[in-house]
Tab-separated table of C-alpha atoms in Angstrom:
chain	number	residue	atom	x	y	z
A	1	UNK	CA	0.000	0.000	0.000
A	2	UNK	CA	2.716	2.447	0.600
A	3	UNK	CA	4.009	2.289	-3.237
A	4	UNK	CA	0.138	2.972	-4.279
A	5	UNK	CA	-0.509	6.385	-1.338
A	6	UNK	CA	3.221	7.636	-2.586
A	7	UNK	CA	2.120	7.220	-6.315
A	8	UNK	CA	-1.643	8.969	-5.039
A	9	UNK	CA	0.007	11.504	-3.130
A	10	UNK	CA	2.259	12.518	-6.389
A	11	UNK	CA	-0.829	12.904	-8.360
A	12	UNK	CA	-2.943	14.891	-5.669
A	13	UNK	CA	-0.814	16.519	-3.467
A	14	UNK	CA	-3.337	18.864	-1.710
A	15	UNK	CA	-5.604	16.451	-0.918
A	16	UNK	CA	-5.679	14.373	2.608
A	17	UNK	CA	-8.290	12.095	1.476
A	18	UNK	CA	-8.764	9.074	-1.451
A	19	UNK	CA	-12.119	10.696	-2.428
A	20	UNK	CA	-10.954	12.039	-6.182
A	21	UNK	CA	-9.560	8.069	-6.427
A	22	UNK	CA	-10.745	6.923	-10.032
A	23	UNK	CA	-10.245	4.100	-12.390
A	24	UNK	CA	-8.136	6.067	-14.742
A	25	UNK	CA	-5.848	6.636	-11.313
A	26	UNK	CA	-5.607	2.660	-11.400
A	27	UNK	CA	-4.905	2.340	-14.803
A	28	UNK	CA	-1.877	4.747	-14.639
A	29	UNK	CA	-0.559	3.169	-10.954
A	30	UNK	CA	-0.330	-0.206	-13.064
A	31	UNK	CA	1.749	1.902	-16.057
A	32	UNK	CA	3.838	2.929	-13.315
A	33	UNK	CA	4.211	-0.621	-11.854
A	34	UNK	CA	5.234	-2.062	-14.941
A	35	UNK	CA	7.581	0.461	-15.893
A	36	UNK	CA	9.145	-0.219	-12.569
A	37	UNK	CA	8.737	-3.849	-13.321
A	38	UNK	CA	10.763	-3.307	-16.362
A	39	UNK	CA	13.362	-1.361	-14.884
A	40	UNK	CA	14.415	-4.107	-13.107
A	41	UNK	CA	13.703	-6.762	-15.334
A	42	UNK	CA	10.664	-8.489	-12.789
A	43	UNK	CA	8.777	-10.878	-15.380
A	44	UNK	CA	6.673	-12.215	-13.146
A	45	UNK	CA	2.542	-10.803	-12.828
A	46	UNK	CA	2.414	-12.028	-9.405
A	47	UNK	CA	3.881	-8.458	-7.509
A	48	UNK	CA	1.584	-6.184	-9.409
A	49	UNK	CA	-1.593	-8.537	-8.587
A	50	UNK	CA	-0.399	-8.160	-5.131
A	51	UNK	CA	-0.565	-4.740	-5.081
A	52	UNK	CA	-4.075	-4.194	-7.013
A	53	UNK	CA	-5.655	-7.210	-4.630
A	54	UNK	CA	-4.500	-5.720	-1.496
A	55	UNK	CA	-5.371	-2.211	-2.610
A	56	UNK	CA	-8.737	-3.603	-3.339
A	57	UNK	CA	-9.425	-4.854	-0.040
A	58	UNK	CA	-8.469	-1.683	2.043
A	59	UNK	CA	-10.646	0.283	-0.206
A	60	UNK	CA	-13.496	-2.228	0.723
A	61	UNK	CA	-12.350	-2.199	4.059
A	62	UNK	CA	-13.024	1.907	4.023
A	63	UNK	CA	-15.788	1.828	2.165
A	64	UNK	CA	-17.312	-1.029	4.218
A	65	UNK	CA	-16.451	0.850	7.585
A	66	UNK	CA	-17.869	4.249	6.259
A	67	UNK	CA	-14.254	5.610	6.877
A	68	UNK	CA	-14.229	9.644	5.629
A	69	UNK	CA	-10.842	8.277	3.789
A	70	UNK	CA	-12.679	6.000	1.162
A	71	UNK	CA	-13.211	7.367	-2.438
A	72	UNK	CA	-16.281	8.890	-3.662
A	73	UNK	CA	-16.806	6.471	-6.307
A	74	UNK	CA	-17.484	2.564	-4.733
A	75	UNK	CA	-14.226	0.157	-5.087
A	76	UNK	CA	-15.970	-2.089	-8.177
A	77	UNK	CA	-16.119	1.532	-10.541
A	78	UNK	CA	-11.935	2.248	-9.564
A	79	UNK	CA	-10.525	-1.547	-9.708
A	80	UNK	CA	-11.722	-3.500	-12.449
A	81	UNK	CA	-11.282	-7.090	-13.026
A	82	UNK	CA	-9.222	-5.938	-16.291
A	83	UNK	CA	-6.664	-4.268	-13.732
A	84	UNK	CA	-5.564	-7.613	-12.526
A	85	UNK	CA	-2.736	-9.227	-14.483
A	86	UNK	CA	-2.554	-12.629	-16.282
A	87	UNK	CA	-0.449	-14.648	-13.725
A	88	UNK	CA	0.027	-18.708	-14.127
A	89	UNK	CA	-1.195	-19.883	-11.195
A	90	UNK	CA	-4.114	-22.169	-9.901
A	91	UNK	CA	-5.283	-19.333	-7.746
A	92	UNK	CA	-6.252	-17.102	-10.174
A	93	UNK	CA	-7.361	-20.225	-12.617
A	94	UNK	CA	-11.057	-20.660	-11.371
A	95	UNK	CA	-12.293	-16.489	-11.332
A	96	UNK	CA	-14.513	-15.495	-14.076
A	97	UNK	CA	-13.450	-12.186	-14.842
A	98	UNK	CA	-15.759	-9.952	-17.127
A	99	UNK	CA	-13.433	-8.064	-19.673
A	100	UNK	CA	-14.702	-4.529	-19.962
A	101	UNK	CA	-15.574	-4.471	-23.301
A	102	UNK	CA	-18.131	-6.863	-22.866
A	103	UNK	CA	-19.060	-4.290	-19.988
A	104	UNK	CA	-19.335	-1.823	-22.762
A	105	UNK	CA	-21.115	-4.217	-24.786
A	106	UNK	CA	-24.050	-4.891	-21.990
A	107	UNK	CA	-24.269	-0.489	-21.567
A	108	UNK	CA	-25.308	-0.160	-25.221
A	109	UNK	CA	-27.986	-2.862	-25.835
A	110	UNK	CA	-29.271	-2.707	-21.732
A	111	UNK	CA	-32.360	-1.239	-23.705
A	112	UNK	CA	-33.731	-5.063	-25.426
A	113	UNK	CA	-33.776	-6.465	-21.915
A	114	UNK	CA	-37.102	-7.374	-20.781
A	115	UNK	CA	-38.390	-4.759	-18.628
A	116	UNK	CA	-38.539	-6.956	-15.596
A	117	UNK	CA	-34.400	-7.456	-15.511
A	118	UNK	CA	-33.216	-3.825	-16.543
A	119	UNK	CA	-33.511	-2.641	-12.922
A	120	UNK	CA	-31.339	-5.181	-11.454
A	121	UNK	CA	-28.921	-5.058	-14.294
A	122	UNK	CA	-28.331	-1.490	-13.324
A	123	UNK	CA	-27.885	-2.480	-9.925
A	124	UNK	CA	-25.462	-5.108	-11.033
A	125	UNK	CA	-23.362	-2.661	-12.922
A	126	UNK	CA	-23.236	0.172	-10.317
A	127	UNK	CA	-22.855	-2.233	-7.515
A	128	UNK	CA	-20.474	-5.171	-8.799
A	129	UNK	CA	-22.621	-7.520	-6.230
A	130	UNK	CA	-23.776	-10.853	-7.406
A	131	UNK	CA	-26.996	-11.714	-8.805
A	132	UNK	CA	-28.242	-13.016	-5.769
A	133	UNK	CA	-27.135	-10.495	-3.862
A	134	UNK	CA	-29.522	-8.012	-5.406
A	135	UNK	CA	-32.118	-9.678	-5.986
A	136	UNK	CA	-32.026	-10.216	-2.070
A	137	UNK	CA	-32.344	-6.358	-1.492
A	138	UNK	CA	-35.592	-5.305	0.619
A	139	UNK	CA	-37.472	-2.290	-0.502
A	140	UNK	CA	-37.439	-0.341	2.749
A	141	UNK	CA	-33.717	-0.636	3.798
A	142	UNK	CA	-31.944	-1.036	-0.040
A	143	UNK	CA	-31.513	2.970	-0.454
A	144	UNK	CA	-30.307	5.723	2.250
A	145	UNK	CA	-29.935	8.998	1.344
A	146	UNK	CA	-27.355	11.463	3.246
A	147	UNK	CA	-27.787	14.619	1.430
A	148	UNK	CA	-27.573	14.598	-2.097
A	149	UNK	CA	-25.662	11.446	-1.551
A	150	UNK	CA	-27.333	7.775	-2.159
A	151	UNK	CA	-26.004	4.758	-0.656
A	152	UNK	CA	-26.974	1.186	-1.882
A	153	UNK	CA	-27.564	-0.956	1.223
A	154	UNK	CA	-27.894	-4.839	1.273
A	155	UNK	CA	-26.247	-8.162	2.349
A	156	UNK	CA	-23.439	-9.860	0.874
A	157	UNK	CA	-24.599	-13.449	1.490
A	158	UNK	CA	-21.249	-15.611	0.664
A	159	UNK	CA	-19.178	-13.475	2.917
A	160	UNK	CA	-21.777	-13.341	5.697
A	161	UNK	CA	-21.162	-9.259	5.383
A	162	UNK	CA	-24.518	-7.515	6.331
A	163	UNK	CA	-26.454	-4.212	5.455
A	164	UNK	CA	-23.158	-3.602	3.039
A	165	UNK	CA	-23.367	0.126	1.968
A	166	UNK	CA	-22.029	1.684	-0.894
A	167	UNK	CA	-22.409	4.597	-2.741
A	168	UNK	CA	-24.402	5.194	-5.886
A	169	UNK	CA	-25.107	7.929	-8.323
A	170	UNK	CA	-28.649	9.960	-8.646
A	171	UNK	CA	-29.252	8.183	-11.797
A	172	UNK	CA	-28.788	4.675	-10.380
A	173	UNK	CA	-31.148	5.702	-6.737
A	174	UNK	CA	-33.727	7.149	-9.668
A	175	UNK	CA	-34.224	3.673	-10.806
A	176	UNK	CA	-33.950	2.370	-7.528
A	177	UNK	CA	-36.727	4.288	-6.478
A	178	UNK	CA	-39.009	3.494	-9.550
A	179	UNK	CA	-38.585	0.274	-8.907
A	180	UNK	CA	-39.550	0.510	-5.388
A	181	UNK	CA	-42.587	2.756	-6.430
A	182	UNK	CA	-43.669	0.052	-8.911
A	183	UNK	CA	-43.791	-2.785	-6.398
A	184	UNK	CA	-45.782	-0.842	-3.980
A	185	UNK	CA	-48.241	-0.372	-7.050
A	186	UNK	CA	-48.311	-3.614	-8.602
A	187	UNK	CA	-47.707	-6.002	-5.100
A	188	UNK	CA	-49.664	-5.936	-2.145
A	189	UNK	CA	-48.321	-6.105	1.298
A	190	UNK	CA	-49.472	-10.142	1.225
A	191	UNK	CA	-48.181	-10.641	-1.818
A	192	UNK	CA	-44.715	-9.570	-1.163
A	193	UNK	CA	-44.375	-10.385	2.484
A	194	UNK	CA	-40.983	-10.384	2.567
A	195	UNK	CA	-40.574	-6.947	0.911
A	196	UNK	CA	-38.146	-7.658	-1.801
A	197	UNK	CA	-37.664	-5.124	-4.354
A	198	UNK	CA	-37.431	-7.552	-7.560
A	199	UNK	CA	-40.673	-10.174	-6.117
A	200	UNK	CA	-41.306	-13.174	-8.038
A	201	UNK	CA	-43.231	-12.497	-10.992
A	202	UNK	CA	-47.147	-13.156	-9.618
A	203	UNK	CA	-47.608	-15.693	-13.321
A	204	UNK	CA	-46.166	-18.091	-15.619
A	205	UNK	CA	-46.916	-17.481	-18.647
A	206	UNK	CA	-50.749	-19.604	-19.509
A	207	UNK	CA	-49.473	-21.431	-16.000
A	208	UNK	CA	-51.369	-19.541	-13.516
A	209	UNK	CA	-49.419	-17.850	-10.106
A	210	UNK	CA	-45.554	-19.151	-10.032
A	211	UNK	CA	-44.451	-21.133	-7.397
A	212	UNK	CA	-41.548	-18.954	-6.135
A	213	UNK	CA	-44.675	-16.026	-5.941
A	214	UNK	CA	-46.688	-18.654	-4.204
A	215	UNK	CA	-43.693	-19.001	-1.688
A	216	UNK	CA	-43.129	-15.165	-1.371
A	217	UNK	CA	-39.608	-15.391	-3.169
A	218	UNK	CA	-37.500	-13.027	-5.073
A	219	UNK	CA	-37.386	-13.266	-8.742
A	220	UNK	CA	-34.667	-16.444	-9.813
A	221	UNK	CA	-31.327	-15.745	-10.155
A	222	UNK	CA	-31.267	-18.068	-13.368
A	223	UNK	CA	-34.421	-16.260	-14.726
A	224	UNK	CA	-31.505	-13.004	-15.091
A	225	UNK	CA	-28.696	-15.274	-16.088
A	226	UNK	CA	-30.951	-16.505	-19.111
A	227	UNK	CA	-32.099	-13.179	-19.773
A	228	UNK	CA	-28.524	-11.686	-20.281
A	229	UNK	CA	-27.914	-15.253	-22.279
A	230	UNK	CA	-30.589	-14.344	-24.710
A	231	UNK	CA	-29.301	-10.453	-24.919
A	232	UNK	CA	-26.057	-12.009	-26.390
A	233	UNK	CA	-27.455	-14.082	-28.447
A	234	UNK	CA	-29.977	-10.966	-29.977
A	235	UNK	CA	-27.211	-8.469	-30.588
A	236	UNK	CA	-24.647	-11.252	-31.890
């Protein structure tokens, strides 16, 4: 962390905060890290993943604690996946990692969604959460508002990390709120016990109430997963 708040203190001197932190600050920390890299003829990926992983996880660590330190915009819109470097090693094997061009790709054609899954979609994008993470959000505890400021609030089920808050933009709390508005409108208290803000559609199409409405669940993760399937295979 100390090569990363020298190389942030050389681009903002003034400041005695990370708020001004962006992605394009990543992007030329890594130039920097592979220009030392070069310099001393390092070949190996491994140092400069160490230093974007552990930056990563102190800037959840602020952001999770609320610290007055942490950036303005949340830690999954300053480190991206593409920040981490190819390294050969089983560790790094297994994760998924979404390139950002197909990020780029999913902003442009968000529109030919079905209308049901461009809500969470946005939510996915500003938040970086998982599917089921979001779809998990309650209506009456998923937004706080400090100001003009909006924070995102939910759990983070496979870390056992609850009421996680981050920040979001207007735009992003503007769809939150629709969304909110639109359940209210459309679900009665009995039909959405549970208060989630993406309930289980109420029918099957020609198959009468759903099951996971009957049961008072959130919409199904795989329901999304298809969706975005079928969005690829549309604009392909």
């Amino acid at each position: 962390l100390s090569n990363f708040l020298i190389f942030f203190l050389q681009q903002y001197p003034h400041t005695q905060t990370l708020q001004a932190l962006c992605k394009q600050d990543i992007d030329t920390f890594l130039l920097a890290l592979k220009a030392e890299a070069e310099a001393h003829g390092w070949k190996d990926n491994q140092r400069i993943h160490h230093h974007v992983s552990d930056l990563e996880d102190w800037l959840c660590h602020l952001e999770r604690t609320q610290s007055p330190l942490r950036p303005t915009d949340p830690t999954s819109h300053i480190i991206w996946p593409s920040h981490y470097p190819r390294i050969h090693s089983q560790s790094r094997a297994h994760v998924k990692d979404i390139p950002q061009t197909v990020l780029a790709q999913l902003d442009a054609h968000m529109q030919y969604l079905p209308a049901t899954y461009i809500p969470i979609v946005v939510v996915l994008r500003a938040s970086g959460w998982r599917i089921s993470d979001v779809l998990f959000l309650k209506l009456d505890t998923c937004l706080e508002q400090e100001g003009e400021n909006y924070w995102l609030v939910g759990d983070i089920q496979k870390t056992q990390v609850l009421t996680h808050k981050i920040p979001i933009t207007k735009e992003v709390a503007a769809v939150i709120l629709t969304q909110i508005e639109w359940v209210k409108q459309q679900y009665t208290p009995e039909e959405n016990p549970k208060g989630w803000l993406f309930p289980a559609l109420k029918c099957r199409a020609g198959h009468g109430h759903s099951q996971r409405f009957l049961h008072g669940d959130p919409l199904n993760a795989k329901n999304v997963s298809r969706a975005l399937d079928a969005l690829v295979t549309r604009t392909s």
